[in-house]
Coordinates of C-alpha atoms in Angstrom, one line a residue:
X209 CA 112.1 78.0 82.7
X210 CA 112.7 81.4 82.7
X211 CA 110.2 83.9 83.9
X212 CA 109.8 87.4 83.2
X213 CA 109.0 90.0 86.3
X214 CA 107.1 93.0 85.7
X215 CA 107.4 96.2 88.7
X216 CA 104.5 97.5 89.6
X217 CA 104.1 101.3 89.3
X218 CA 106.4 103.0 91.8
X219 CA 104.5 106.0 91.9
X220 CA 101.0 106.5 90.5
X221 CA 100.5 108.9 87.3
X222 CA 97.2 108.1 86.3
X223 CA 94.5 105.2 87.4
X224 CA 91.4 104.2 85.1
X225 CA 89.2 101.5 85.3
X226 CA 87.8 99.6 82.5
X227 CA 85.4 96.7 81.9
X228 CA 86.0 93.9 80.4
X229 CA 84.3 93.2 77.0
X230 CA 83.6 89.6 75.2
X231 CA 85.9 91.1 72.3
X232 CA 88.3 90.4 75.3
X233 CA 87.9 86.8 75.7
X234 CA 89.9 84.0 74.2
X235 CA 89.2 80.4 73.7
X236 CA 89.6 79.7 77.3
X237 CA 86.6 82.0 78.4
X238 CA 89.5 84.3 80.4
X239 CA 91.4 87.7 79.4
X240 CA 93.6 87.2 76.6
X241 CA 96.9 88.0 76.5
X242 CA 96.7 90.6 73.4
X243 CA 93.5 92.1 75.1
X244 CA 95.9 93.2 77.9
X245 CA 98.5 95.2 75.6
X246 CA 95.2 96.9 74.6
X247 CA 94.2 97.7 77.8
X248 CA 97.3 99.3 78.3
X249 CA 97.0 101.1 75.5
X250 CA 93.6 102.5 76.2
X251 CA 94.9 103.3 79.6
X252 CA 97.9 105.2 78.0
X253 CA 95.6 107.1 75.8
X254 CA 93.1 108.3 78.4
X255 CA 96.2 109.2 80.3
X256 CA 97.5 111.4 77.6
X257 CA 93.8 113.3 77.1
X258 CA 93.7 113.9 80.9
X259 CA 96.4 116.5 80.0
X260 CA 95.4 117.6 76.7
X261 CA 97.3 115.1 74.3
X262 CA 97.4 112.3 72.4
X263 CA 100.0 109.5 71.0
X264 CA 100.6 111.6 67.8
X265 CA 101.3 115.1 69.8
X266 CA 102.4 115.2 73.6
X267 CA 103.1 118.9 73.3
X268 CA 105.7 118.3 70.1
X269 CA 106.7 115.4 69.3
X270 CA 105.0 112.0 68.9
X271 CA 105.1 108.5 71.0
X272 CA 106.0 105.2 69.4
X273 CA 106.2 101.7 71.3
X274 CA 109.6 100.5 71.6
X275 CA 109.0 97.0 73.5
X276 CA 106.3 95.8 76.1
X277 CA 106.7 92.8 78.8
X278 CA 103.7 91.3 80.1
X279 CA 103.7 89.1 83.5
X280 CA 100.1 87.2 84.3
X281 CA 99.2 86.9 87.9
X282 CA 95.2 85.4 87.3
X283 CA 92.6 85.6 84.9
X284 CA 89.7 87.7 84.6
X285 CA 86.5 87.0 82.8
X286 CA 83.7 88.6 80.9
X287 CA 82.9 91.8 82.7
X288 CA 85.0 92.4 85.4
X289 CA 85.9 95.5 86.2
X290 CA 89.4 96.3 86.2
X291 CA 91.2 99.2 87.3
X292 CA 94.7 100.2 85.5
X293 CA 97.4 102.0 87.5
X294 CA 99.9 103.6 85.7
X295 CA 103.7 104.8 86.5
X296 CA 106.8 106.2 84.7
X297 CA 110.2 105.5 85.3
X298 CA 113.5 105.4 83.2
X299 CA 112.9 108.8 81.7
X300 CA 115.9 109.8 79.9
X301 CA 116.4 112.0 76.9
X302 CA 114.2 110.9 74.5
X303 CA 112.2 107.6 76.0
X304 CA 111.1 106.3 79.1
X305 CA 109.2 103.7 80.6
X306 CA 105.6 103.1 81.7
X307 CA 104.6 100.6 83.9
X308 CA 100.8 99.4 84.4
X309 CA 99.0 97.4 86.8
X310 CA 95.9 95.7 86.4
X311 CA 93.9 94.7 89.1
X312 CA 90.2 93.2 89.4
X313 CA 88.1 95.8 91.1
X314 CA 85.8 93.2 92.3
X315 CA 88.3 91.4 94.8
X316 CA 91.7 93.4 94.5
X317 CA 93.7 90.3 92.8
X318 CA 96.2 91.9 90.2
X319 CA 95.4 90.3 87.0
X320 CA 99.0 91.2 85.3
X321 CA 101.3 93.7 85.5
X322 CA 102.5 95.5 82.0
X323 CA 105.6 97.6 80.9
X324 CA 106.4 99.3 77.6
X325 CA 109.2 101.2 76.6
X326 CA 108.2 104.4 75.0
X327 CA 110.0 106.7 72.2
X328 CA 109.4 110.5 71.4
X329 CA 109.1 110.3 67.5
X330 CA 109.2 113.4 65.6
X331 CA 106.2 112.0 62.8
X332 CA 107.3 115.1 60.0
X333 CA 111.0 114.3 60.3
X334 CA 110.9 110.4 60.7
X335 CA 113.7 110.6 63.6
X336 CA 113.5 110.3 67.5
X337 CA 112.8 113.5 69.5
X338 CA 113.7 114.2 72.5
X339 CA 111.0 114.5 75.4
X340 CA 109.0 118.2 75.3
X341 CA 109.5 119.9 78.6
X342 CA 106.1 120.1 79.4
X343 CA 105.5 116.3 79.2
X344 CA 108.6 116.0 81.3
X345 CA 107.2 117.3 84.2
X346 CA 103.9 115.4 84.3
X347 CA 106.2 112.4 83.9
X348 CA 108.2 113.9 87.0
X349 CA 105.5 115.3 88.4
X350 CA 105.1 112.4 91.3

């Protein structure tokens, strides 16, 4: 069986922490596995207002998800507190990649590790866009 391998973040960006809710929860009584593409994403978007944007405008052009990969390392339950770590990497003209890991703040075991491929998207035109400048450098900045 093939598995898939995630990086962890080479260098930091951003870190958040965020608790988990029972909205979180599947069947099993652990994390599920959608709830962790949301976390990512909520991650991603407090990232973006640290620096004054948002999915829709990072300063001239949009962001769309292009693909996401998702390893599991352990569960976590009901209210654990889990911080998010956040990288970049890949940056090229008009996409790069962010890489998140999650770990539980309670005892330091990474719960998953995340990646998604990320497009500029210019919304008005329809068409890709390349990266603004000024979201270049805090994608550079580490």
């Amino acid at each position: 069986m093939a598995r898939i391998t995630v990086a962890a973040p080479q260098a930091v960006l951003f870190q958040t922490r965020i608790r988990v809710n029972i909205g979180d929860i599947n069947y099993g009584n652990h994390l599920a596995n959608d709830a962790v593409l949301r976390l990512c994403h909520e991650a991603r978007l407090r990232w973006l207002a640290a620096h004054g944007f948002n999915e829709i405008n990072i300063g001239g052009a949009g962001l769309i998800m292009a693909d996401a990969a998702v390893q599991y390392t352990a569960q976590s339950h009901h209210g654990d507190e889990l911080e998010i770590r956040l990288g970049a990497n890949d940056i090229g003209r008009s996409g790069f990649a962010l890489h998140y890991e999650i770990e539980r703040c309670g005892d330091g075991q990474t719960i998953a590790r995340a990646q998604t491929g990320m497009v500029c998207f210019d919304y008005g035109a329809q068409k890709v866009a390349a990266i603004p400048e000024r979201f270049r450098a805090i994608l550079e900045a580490v």
